Coordinates of C-alpha atoms in Angstrom, one line a residue:
Chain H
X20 CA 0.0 0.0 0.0
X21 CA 1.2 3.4 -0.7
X22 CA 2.5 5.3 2.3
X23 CA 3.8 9.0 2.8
X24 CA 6.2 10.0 5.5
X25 CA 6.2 13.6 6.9
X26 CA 9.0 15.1 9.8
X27 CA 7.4 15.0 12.9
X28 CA 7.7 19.0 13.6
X29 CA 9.3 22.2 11.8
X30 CA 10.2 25.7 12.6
X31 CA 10.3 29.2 10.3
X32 CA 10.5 32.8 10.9
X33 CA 7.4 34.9 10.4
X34 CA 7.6 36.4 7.0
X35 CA 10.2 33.9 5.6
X36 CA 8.9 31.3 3.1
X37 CA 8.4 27.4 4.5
X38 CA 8.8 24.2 2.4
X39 CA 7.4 21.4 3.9
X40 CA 8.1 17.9 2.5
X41 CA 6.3 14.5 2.2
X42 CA 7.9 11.5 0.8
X43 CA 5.6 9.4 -1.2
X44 CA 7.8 6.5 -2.7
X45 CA 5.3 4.3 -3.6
X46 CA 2.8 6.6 -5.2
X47 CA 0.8 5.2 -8.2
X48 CA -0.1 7.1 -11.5
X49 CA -3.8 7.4 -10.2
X50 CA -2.7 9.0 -6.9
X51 CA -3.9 12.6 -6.1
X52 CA -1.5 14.4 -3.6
X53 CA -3.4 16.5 -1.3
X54 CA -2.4 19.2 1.8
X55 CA -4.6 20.0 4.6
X56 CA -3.6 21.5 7.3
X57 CA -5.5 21.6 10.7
X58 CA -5.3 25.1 13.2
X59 CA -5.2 24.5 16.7
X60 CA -8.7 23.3 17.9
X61 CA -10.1 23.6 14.6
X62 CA -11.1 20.8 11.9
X63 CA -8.8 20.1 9.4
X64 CA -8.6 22.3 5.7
X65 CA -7.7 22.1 2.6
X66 CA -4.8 23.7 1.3
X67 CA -3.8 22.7 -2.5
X68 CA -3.9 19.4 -4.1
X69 CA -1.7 17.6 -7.9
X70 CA -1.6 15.2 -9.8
X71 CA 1.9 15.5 -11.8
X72 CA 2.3 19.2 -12.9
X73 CA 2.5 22.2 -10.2
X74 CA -0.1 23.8 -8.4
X75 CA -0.5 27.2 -7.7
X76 CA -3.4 29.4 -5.3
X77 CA -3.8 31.9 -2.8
X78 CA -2.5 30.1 0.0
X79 CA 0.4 27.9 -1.2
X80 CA 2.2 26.5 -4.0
X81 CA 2.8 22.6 -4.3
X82 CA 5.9 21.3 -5.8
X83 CA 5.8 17.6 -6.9
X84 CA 8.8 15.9 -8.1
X85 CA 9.4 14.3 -11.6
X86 CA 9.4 10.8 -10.7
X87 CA 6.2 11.8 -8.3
X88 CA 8.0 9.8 -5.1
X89 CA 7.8 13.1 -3.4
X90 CA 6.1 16.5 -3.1
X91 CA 6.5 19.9 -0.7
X92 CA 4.1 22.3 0.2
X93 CA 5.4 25.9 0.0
X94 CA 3.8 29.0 1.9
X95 CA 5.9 31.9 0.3
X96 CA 5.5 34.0 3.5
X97 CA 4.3 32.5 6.5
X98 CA 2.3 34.3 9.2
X99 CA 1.6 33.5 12.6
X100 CA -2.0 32.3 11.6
X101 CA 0.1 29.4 9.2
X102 CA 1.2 27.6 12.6
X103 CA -0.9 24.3 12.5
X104 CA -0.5 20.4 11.8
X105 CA 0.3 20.5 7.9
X106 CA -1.0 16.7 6.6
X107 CA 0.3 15.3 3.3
X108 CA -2.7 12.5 1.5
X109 CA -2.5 10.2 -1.4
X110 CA -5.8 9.7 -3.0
X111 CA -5.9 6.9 -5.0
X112 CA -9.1 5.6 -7.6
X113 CA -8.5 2.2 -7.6
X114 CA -9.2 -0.4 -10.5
X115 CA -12.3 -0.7 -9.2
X116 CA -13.3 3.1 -8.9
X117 CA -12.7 2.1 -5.4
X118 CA -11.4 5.6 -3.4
X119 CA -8.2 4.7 -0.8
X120 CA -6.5 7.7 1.3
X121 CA -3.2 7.3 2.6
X122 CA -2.3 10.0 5.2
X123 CA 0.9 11.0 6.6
X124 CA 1.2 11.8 10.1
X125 CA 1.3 15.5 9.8
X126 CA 4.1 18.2 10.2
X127 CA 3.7 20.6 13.3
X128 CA 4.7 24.2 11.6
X129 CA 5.5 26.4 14.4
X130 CA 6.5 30.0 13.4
X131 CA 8.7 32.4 15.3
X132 CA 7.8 35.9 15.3
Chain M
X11 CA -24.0 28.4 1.7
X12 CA -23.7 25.7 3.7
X13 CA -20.6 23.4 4.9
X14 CA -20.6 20.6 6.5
X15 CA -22.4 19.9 9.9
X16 CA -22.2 17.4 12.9
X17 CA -24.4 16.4 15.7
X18 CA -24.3 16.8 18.4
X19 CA -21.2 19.0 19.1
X20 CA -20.3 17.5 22.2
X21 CA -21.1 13.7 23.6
X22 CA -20.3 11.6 26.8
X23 CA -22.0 8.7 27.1
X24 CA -21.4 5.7 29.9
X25 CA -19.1 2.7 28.7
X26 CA -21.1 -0.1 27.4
X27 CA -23.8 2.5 25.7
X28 CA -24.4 3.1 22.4
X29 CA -24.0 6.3 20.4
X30 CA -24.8 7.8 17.0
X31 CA -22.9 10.7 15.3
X32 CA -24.7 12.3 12.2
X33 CA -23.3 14.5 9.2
X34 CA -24.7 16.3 7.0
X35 CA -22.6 17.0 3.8
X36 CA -22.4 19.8 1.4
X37 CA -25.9 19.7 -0.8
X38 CA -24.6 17.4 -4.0
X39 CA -21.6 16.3 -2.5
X40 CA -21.5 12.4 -3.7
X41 CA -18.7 11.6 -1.8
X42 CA -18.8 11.3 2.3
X43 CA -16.1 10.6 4.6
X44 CA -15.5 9.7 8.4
X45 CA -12.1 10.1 10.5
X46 CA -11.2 9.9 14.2
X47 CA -8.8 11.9 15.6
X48 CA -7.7 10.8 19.3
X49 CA -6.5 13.4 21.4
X50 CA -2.6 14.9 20.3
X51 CA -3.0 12.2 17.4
X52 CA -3.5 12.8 13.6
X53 CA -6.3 11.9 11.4
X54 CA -6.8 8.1 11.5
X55 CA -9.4 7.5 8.3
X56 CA -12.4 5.1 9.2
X57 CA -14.7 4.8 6.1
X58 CA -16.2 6.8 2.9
X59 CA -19.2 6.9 1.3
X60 CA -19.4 6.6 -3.0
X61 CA -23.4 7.9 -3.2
X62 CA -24.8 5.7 -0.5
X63 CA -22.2 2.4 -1.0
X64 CA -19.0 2.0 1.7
X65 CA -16.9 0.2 -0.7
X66 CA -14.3 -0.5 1.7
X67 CA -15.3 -0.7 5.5
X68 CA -11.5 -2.0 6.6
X69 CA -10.8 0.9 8.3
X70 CA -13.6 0.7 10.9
X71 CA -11.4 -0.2 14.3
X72 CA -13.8 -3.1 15.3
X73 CA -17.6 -4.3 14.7
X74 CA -18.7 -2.2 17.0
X75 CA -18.1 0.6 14.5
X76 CA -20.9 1.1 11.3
X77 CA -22.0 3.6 9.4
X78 CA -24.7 4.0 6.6
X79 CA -25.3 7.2 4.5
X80 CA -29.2 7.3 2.9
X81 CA -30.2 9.2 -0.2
X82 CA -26.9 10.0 -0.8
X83 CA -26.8 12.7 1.7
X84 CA -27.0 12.2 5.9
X85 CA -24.6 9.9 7.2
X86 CA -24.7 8.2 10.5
X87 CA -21.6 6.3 12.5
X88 CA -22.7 4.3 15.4
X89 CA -20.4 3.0 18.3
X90 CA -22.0 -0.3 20.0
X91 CA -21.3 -1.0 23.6
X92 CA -18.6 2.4 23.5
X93 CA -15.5 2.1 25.7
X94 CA -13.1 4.2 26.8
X95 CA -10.8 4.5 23.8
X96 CA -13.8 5.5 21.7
X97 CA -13.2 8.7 23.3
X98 CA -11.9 11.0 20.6
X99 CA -13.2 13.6 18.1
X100 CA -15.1 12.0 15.2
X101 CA -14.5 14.2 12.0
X102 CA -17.2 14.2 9.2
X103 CA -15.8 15.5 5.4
X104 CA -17.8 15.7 2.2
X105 CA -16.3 16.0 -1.7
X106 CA -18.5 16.8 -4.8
X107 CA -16.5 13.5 -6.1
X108 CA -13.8 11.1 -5.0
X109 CA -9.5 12.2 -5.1
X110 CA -9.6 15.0 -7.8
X111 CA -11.2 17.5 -5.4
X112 CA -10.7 18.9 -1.9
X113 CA -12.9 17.5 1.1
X114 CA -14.5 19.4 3.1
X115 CA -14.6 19.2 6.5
X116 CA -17.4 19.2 9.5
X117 CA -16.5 21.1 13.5
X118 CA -16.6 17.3 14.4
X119 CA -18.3 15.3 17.3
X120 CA -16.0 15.2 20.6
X121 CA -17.0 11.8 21.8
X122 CA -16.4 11.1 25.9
X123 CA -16.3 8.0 27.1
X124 CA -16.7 7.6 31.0

C-alpha cells in the first residue's frame, strides 16, 4: 500500500517562506497528492492538491517531483495564523473506482515571530 | 452556503452505551467521509461513502463501528457497547466527487467515554 512520510515538527521565521516535505515513494499514477492542514482546535482544511504538474493558489504552492515519489508544500511568507499540523494525503481511484487515502502523520509548523 | 455539519457537538456517554454521530454533507456532495482523531493524534481514516455504498469498510477499528449514508446525503456512525478509547473527536468531510477534489470538513463530534 502506498504510504507517505512527513518530519514529525518544523520551525520558520514569520515572514520567511516554508517548504514542507512528504515523501511518497510508492505513489501510483492514479494517486492525487493533497495538503490539509489543521489550526489549533479547529477541523482540518484544505490547502492545494496535484496530480503531476504544479499547483499554484492563494495560499500555497505545491511542488511535486518528476518521478512523483515526493512533493513539498510551499507558503511563500508565513504568518503566525500558518502555525498548525500540515497533513500530506495520497488519493488513489482504484481499478475498481474504489477511493483509498493514505495519510501522513502530519508536520507541526511552528513559526517564530 | 452551507458546509458541513455534525451532531451533536459534544457527547459523553457511559461505557457499554451506544452512540450515534450524524453528518450532514455539502448539498450534492456524492462523496462522504468519516475520520477519528484521538487526542494529540492525527487523522486516522475510518470509512467513505461513493453515493450511498461503503466500498471498503476496513478501516472501521472493530464491529462495534458502522455507518450508513441514505439518499446520498445524511450519514450516521454508530459506536456499540462504547469504551473508553472511543473517546476522541469523530470528524465528518464531504467532496463533490472522489480524489480530484478537496474535502470538506465538518467542526466534528468530541466523543467522551466515561
Amino acid at each position: 500500500d502506498a504510504k507517505t512520510t512527513q518530519p514529525n515538527s518544523m520551525e520558520s521565521n514569520e515572514e520567511e517562506p516554508v517548504h514542507l516535505p512528504c515523501n511518497h515513494s510508492t505513489i501510483s499514477g492514479t494517486d492525487y497528492i493533497h495538503w490539509y492542514r489543521q489550526l489549533p482546535s479547529q477541523g482540518p482544511e484544505y490547502v492545494i492538491h496535484g496530480l503531476t504538474s504544479n499547483v499554484n493558489n492563494r495560499m500555497a504552492s505545491l511542488a511535486i517531483a518528476e518521478d512523483r515519489k515526493s512533493s513539498t508544500l510551499i507558503l511563500h511568507r508565513a504568518t503566525l495564523r500558518d502555525a498548525a499540523v500540515y497533513y500530506c494525503i495520497l488519493r488513489e481511484i482504484s481499478n475498481f473506482g474504489n477511493e483509498k487515502l493514505t495519510f501522513g502523520t502530519g508536520t507541526r509548523l511552528t513559526i517564530i515571530p | 452556503g452551507a458546509g458541513v455539519s455534525q451532531s451533536p457537538s459534544n457527547k459523553v456517554t457511559e461505557k457499554g452505551k451506544d452512540v450515534e454521530l450524524r453528518c450532514d454533507p455539502i448539498s450534492g456532495h456524492t462523496a462522504l467521509y468519516w475520520y477519528r482523531q484521538s487526542l494529540g493524534q492525527g487523522l486516522e481514516f475510518l470509512i467513505y461513502f461513493q453515493g450511498n455504498s461503503a466500498p471498503d469498510k476496513s478501516g472501521l477499528p472493530s464491529d462495534r463501528f458502522s455507518a450508513e449514508r441514505t439518499g446520498g446525503s445524511v450519514s450516521t456512525l454508530t459506536i456499540q457497547r462504547t469504551q473508553q478509547e472511543d473517546s476522541a473527536v469523530y470528524l465528518c468531510a464531504s467532496s463533490l466527487l472522489l480524489a480530484a477534489y478537496e474535502q470538506y470538513f465538518g467542526p466534528g463530534t468530541r466523543l467522551t467515554v466515561t
